[in-house]
Short mmCIF file of C-alpha atoms and ligand atoms in Angstrom, two decimals:
data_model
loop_
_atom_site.label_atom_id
_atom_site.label_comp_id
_atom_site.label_asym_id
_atom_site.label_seq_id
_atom_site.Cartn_x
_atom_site.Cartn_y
_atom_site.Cartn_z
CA UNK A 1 78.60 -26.07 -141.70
CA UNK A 2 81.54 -25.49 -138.93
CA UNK A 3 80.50 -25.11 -135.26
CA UNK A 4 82.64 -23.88 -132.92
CA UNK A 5 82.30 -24.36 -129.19
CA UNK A 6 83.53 -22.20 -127.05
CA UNK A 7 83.89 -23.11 -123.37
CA UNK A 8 84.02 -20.48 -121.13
CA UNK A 9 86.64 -21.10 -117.93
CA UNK A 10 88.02 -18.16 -117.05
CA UNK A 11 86.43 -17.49 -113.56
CA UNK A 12 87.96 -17.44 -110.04
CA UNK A 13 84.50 -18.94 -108.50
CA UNK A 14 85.50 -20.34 -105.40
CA UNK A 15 82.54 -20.05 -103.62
CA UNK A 16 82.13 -24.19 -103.67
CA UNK A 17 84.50 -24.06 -100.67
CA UNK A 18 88.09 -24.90 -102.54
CA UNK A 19 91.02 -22.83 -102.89
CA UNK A 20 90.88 -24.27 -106.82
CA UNK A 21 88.04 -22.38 -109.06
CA UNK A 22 84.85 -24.56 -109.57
CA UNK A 23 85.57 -25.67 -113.40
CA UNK A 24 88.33 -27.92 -112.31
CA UNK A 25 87.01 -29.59 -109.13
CA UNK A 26 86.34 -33.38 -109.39
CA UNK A 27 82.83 -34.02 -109.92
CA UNK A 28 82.40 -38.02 -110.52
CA UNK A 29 86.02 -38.70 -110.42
CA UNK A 30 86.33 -36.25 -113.55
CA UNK A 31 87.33 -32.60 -113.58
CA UNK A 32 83.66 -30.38 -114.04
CA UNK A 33 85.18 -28.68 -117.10
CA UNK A 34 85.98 -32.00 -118.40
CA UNK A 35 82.36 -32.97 -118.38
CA UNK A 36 81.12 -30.18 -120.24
CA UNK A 37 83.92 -30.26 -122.87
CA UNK A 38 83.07 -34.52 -123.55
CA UNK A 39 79.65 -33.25 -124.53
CA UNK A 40 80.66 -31.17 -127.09
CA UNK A 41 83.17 -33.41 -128.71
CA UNK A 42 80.67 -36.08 -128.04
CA UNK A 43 78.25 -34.12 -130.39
CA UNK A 44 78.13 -34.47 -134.05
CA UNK A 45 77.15 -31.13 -135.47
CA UNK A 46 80.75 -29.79 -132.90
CA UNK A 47 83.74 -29.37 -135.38
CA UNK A 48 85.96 -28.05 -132.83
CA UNK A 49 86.27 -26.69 -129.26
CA UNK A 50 88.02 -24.02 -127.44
CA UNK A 51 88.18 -23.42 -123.44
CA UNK A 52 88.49 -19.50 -122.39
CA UNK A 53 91.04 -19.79 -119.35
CA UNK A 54 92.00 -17.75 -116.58
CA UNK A 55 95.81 -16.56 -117.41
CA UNK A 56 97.52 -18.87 -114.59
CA UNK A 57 95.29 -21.69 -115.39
CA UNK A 58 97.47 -23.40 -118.15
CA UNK A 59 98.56 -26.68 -116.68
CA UNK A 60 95.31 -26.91 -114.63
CA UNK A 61 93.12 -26.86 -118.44
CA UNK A 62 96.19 -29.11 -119.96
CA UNK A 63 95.68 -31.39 -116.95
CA UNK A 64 91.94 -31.80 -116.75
CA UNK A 65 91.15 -32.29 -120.83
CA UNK A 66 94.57 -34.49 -121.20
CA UNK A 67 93.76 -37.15 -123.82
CA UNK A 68 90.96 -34.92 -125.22
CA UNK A 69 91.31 -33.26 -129.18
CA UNK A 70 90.73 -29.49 -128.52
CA UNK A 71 91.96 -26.83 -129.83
CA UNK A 72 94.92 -24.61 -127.48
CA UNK A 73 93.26 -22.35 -124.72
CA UNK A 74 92.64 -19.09 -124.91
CA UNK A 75 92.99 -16.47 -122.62
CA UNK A 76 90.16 -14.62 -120.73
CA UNK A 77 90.39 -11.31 -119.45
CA UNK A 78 88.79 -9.39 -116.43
CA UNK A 79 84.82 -9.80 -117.18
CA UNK A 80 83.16 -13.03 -118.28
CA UNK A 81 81.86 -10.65 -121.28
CA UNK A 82 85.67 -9.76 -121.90
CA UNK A 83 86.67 -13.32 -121.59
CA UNK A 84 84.21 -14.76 -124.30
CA UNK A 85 85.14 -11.31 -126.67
CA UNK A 86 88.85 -12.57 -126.73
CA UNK A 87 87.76 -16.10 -127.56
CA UNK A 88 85.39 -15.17 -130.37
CA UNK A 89 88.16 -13.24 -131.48
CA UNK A 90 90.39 -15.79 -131.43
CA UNK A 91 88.61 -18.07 -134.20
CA UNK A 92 88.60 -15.15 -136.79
CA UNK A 93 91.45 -15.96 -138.95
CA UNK A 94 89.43 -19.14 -139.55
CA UNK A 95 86.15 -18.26 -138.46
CA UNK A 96 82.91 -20.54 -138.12
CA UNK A 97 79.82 -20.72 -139.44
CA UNK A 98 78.75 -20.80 -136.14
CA UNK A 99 79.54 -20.82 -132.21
CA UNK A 100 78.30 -22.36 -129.35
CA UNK A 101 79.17 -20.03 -126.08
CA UNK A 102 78.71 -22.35 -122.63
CA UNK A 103 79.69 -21.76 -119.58
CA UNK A 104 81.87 -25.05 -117.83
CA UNK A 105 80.32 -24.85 -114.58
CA UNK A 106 77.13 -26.30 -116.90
CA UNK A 107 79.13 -29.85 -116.37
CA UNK A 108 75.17 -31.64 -117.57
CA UNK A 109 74.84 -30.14 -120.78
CA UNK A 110 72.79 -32.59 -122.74
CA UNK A 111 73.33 -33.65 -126.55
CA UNK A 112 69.97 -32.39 -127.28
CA UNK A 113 69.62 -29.72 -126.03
CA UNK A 114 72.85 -28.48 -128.14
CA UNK A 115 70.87 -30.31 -130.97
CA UNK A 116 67.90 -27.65 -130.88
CA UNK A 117 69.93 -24.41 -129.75
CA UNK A 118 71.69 -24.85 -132.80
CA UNK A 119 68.87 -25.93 -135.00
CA UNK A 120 67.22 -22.56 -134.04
CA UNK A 121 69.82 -20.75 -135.52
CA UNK A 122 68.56 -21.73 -139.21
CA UNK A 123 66.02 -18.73 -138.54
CA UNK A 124 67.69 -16.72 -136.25
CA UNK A 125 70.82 -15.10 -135.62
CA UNK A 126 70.98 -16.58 -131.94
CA UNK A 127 69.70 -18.88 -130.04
CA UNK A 128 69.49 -19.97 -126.16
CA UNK A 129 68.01 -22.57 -123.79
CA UNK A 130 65.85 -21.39 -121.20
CA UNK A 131 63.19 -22.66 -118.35
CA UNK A 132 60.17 -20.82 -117.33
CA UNK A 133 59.72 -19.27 -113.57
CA UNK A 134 57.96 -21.77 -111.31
CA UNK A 135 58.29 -20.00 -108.38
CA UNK A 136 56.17 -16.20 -107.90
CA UNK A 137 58.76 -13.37 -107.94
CA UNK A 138 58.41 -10.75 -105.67
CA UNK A 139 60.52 -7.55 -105.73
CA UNK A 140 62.20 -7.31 -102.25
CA UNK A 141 63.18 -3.50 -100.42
CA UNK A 142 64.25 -4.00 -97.02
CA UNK A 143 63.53 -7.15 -96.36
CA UNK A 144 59.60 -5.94 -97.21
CA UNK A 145 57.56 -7.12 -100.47
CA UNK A 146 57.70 -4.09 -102.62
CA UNK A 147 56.07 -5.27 -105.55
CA UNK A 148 54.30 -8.90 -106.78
CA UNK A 149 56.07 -9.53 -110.16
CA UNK A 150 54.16 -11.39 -112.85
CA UNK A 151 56.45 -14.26 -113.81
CA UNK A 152 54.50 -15.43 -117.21
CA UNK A 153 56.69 -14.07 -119.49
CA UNK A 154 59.84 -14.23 -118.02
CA UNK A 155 62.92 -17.14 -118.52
CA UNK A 156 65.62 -18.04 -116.52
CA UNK A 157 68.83 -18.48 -119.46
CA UNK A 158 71.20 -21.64 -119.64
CA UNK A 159 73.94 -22.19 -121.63
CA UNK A 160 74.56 -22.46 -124.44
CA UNK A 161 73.91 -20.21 -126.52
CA UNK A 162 74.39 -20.38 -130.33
CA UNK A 163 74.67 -17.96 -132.86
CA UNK A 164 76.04 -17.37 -136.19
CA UNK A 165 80.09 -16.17 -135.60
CA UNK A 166 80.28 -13.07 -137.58
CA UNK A 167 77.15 -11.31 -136.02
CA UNK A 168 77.88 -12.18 -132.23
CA UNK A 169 81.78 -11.30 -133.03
CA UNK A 170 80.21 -7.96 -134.50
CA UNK A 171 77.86 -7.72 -131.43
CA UNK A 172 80.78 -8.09 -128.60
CA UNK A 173 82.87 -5.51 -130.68
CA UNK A 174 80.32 -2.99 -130.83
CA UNK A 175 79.50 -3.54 -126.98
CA UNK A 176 83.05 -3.68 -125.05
CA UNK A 177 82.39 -4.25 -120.89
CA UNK A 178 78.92 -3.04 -120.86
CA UNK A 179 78.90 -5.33 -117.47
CA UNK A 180 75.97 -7.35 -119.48
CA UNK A 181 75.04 -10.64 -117.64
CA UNK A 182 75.21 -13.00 -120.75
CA UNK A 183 75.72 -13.29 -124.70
CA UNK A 184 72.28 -13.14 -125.29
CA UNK A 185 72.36 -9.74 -123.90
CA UNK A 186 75.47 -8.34 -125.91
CA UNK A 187 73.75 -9.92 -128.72
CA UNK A 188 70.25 -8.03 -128.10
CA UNK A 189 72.07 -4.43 -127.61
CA UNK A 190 73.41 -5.13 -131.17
CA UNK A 191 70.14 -5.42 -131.95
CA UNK A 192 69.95 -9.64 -132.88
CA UNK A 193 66.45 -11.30 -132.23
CA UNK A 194 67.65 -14.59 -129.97
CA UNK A 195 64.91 -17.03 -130.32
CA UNK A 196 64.66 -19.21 -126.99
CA UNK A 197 64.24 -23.13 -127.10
CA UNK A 198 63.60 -25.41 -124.00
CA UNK A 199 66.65 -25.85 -121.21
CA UNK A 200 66.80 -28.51 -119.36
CA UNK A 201 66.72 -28.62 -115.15
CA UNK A 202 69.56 -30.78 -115.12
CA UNK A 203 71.51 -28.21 -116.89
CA UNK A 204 71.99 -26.35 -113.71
CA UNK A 205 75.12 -24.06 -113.23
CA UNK A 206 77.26 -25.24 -110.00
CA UNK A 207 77.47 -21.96 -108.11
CA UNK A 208 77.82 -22.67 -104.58
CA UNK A 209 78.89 -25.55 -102.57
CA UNK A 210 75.51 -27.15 -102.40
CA UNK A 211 75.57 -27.71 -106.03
CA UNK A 212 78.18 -29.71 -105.86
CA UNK A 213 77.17 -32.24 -103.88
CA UNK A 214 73.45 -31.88 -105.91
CA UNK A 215 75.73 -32.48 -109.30
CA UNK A 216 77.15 -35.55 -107.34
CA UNK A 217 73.46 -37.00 -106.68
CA UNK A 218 72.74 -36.50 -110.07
CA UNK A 219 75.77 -38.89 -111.41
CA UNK A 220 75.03 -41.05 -109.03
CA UNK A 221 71.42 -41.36 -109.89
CA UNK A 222 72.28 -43.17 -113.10
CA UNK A 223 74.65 -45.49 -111.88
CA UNK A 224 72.29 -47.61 -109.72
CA UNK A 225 73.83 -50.71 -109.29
CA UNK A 226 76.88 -51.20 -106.89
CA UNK A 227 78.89 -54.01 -107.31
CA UNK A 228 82.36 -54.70 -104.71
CA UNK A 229 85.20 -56.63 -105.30
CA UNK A 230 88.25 -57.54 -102.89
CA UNK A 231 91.66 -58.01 -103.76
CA UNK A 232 95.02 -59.69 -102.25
CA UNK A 233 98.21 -59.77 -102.58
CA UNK A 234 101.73 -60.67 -100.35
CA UNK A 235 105.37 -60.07 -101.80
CA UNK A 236 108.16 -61.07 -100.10
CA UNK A 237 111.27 -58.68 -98.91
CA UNK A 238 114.66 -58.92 -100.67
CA UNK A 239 117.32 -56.89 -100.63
CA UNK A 240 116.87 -53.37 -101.11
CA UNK A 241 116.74 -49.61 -99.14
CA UNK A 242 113.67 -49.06 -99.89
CA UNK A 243 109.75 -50.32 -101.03
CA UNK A 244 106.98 -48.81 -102.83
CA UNK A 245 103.95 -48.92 -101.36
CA UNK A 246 100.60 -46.83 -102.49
CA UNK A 247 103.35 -45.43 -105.29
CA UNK A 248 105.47 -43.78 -102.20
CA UNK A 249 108.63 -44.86 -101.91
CA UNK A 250 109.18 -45.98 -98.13
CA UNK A 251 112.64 -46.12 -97.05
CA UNK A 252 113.20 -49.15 -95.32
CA UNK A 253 116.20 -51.51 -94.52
CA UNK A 254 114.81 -54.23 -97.28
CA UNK A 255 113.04 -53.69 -100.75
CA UNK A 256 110.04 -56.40 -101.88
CA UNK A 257 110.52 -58.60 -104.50
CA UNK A 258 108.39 -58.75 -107.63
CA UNK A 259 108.32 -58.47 -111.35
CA UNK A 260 107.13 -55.19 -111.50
CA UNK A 261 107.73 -52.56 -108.77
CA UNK A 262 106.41 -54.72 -105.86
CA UNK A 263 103.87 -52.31 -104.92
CA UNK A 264 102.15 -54.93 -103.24
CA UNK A 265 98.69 -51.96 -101.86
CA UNK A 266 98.27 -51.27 -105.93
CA UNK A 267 98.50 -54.93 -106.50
CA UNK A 268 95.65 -55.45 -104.59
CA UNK A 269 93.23 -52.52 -105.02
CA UNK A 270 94.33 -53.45 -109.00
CA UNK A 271 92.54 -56.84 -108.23
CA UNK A 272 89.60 -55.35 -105.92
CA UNK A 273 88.72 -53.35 -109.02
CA UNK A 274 88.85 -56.17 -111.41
CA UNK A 275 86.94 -58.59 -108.77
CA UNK A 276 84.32 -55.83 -109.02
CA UNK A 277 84.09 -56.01 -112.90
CA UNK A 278 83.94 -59.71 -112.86
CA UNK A 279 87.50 -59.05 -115.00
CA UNK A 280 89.49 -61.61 -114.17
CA UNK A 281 92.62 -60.77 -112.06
CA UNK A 282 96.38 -58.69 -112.30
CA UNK A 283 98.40 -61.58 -113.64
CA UNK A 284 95.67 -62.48 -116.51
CA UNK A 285 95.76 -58.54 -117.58
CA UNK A 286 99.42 -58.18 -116.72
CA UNK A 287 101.42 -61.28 -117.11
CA UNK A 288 104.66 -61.95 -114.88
CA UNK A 289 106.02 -63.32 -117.62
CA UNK A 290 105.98 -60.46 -120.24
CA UNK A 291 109.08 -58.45 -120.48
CA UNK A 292 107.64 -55.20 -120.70
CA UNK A 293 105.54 -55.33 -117.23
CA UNK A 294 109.55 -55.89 -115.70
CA UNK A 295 109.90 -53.22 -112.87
CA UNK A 296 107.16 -51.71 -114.46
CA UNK A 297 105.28 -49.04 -112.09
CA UNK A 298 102.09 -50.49 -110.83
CA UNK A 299 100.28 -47.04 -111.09
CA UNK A 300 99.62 -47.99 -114.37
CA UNK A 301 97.80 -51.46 -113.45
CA UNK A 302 95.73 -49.24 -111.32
CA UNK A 303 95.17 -46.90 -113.87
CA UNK A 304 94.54 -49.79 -116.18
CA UNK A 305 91.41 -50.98 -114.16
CA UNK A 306 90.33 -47.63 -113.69
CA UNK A 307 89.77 -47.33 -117.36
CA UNK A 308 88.00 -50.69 -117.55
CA UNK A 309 85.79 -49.13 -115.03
CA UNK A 310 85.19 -46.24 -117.44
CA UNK A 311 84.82 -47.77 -120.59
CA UNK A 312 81.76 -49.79 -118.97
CA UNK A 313 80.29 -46.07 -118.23
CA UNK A 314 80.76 -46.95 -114.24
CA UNK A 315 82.80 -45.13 -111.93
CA UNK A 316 84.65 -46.02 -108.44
CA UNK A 317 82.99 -45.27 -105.23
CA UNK A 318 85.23 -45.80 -102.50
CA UNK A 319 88.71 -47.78 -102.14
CA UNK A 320 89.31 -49.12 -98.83
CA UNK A 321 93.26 -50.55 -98.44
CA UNK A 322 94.27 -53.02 -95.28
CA UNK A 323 98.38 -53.18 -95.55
CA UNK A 324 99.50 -56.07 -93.54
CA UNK A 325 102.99 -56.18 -92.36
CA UNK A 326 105.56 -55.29 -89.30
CA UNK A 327 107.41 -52.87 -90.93
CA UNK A 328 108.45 -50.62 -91.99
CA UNK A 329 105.91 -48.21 -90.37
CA UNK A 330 102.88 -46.66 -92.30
CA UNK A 331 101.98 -44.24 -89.71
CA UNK A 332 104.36 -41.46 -91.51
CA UNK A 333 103.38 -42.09 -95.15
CA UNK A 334 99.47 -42.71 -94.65
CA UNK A 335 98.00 -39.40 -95.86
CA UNK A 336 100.72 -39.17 -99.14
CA UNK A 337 99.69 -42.62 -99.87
CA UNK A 338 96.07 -42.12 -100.06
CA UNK A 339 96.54 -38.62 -101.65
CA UNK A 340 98.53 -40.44 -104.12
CA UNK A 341 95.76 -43.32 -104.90
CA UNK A 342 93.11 -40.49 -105.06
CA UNK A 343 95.65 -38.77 -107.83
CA UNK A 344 95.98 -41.82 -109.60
CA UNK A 345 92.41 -43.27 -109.65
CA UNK A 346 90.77 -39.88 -109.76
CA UNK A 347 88.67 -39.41 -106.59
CA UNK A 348 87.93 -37.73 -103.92
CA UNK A 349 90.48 -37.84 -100.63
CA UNK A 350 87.56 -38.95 -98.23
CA UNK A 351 86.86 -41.81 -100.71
CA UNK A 352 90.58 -43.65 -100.29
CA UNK A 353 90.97 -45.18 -97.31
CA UNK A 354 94.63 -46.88 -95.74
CA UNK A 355 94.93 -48.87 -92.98
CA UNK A 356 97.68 -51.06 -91.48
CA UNK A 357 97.65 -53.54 -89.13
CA UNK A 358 100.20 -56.48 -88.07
CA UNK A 359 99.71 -60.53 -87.49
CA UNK A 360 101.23 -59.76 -83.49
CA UNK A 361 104.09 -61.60 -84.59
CA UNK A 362 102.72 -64.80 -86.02
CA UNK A 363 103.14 -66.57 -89.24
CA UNK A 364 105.43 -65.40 -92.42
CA UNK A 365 104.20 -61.43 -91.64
CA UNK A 366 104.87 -61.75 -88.36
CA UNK A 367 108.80 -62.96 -88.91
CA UNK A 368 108.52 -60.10 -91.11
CA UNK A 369 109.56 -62.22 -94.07
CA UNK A 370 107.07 -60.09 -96.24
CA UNK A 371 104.14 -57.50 -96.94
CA UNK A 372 100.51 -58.49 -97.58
CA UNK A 373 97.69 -56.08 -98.77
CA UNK A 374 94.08 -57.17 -99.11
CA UNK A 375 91.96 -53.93 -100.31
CA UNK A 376 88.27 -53.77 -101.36
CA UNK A 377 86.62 -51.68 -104.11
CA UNK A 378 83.39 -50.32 -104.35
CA UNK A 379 82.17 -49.56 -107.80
CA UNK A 380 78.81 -47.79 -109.15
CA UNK A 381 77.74 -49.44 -112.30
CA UNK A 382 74.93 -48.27 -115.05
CA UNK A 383 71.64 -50.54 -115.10
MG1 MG B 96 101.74 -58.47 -106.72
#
C-alpha cells in the first residue's frame, strides 16, 4: 500500500529570532526540516516524500535535504491550508493509497507514532496524534476569567495526520481557504470521522525562540557522554602569494607547503575530531602518499570526520582553533574563517572558535619559517 508523506515548509515563521524561516535553522548541527524529513524516509511503511516550499525557498530545501531521496518540491501558496491543497494535488497523476500531512517545524516526530496514525487509517478515513489538556482552560475577556472551561474532552492536535489520498484530496477541493487551522479540520467539514491516537510531548512544534533552544536540550539529552580530542599540526612556508587557512585564502608574501592544500587549522581540528573518536589520525585516513589527496582541499578531511562523527549517532559540540604563527595576520580573516568552519562542519557560529597567537619571536614560528595549529574538539556521544 503506497504512503505518501507530505512535508509541509512553506511558512515565513520567523518568530525564532532569524531572518531565515524556522524549517531551515540548524537544530543539532542539522537543518529542522531535515530532521523531520529522515524520519519519514527512516520509516518503513513511507514510499515516498514531498516538502511543500515557500516559492523563493528552492536552493534553501535543495541545500538542507542534499544527499536525501525525495521527491522535487512543491510549491505552497498563501495559507498553510492552500499550501498542503497544491501538494495533495500534486501526487494525483500517481496518487497514493495514502498520505501523511506533517508540519517540519515537528523536527521529533517519532517512528511510532507514524506507525499508529497510519495504522488507524485501516478503519478510518483519517487519522491524527493528539495529547490531552493538563492544564484547566479558562476563557479570558479583558484580562478577566470569563468562563471555567471543562478540559476532559478536549485534545491538543500534532502532526501528522494520515488519511486515505482520494478523500482528503476531495475534502481540500470541496473546502478552498476556509482559514481552517489544520487537515483534520478540512477533513471534518467534508464530513470524514478522524479517529485520534496518542501524540507524543516530544513532538512539540518549534514556534518561538524558546523552542529552539528546548529542541536543543532535547538532542542533547540523548547524547550523554562527552568525549574531547586535540589535534596538531605545523607546515612549513614555501613559495607562494598566498595560504589557506580555515578554507580562506589569505594573501600573503609565501604559500605553505603540503600534499594537500596546506590548510594547516583544518589539519588540526581534522585530528581533534578523530582524537575524540579514538579514530586514529589525518595521515592514517588520508595518506600523504596517495595521489588523489595531492592539493586536495582539506574541507573534505574535515567533512570526512564530521561524518565519522555522524555515523556513530554523535554530534560536535564546540571546535576551539589556536593558529600559531607571525604572519600573515589573522585579525582580518577571523570571523570568515570561523563562519566558514561552522559552514563546513555544520554548527552553530558561537560554537567555532579562532584564535591566534605568536611564539614572541622564538623557535622555527618565531623566524617565521612556518604555521602551527593545535585545535580541540568537543564531541557529544550516545551512551
Ligand atoms: Mg597537515
Amino acid at each position: 500500500m503506497s504512503t505518501i508523506a507530505l512535508i509541509v515548509a512553506a511558512g515565513r515563521g520567523t518568530r525564532l529570532g532569524s531572518d531565515v524561516p524556522k524549517q531551515y535553522l540548524l537544530l543539532g548541527g542539522k537543518p529542522v526540516l531535515r530532521h523531520a524529513v529522515e524520519a519519514f524516509l527512516g520509516h518503513e511503511a513511507v514510499s515516498a516524500l514531498r516538502v511543500v516550499i515557500h516559492q523563493g525557498d528552492r536552493g534553501r530545501h535543495d541545500a538542507a535535504l542534499a544527499g536525501l531521496d525525495v521527491l522535487p518540491p512543491v510549491g505552497g501558496g498563501a495559507s498553510r491550508q492552500d499550501s498542503v491543497r497544491r501538494g495533495l494535488e500534486s501526487l494525483a497523476e500517481s496518487p497514493p493509497k495514502r498520505v501523511l500531512i506533517h508540519d517540519a517545524a515537528r523536527p521529533f516526530v517519532g517512528h511510532e507514532l507514524i506507525s499508529r496514525t497510519l495504522a488507524a487509517l485501516d478503519r478510518h478515513a483519517g487519522a491524527i496524534p493528539a495529547l490531552p489538556v493538563a492544564d484547566s482552560l479558562k476563557r479570558v475577556a479583558d484580562g478577566v476569567i470569563a468562563d471555567h472551561l471543562a478540559r476532559d474532552a478536549l485534545w491538543r492536535a500534532q502532526t501528522p495526520q494520515a488519511f486515505r489520498y482520494p478523500e482528503i484530496l476531495a475534502a481540500h477541493r470541496a473546502c478552498p481557504d476556509a482559514g481552517v487551522g489544520d487537515d483534520a479540520q478540512v477533513a471534518a467539514r467534508a464530513g470524514l470521522a478522524v479517529a485520534v491516537v496518542a501524540g507524543a510531548e516530544e513532538n512539540f512544534k518549534l514556534t518561538e525562540a524558546a523552542d529552539l533552544a528546548r529542541a536543543e536540550r532535547w538532542l542533547t539529552r540523548a547524547l550523554p557522554e562527552v568525549v574531547v580530542g586535540n589535534g596538531f599540526d605545523v607546515h612549513r612556508f614555501t613559495a607562494g602569494d598566498h595560504v589557506m587557512l580555515c578554507g580562506i585564502a589569505v594573501p600573503h608574501s609565501a604559500g605553505l607547503e603540503g600534499h594537500s592544500d596546506a590548510d594547516v587549522g583544518l589539519h588540526a581540528l581534522t585530528d581533534a575530531i578523530l582524537g575524540a573518536l579514538g579514530d586514529g589520525d589525518i595521515g592514517q585516513h588520508f595518506p600523504p602518499g596517495d595521489a588523489r589527496w595531492r592539493d586536495a582541499d582539506s574541507t573534505r578531511f574535515l567533512r570526512h570526520a564530521c561524518d565519522l562523527v555522524a555515523a556513530r549517532g554523535g554530534r560536535i559540540a564546540h571546535l576551539d582553533l589556536t593558529l600559531i604563527l607571525e604572519r600573515p595576520r589573522i585579525g582580518p580573516h577571523r570571523e570568515a574563517m570561523r563562519r566558514r568552519i561552522a559552514e563546513i562542519v555544520g554548527l552553530e557560529l558561537e560554537r567555532v572558535s579562532i584564535k591566534a597567537t605568536t611564539t614572541e619571536r622564538l623557535g622555527f614560528l618565531g623566524r617565521g619559517e612556518g604555521i602551527a595549529a593545535q585545535a580541540t574538539a568537543t564531541v557529544r556521544l550516545p551512551a
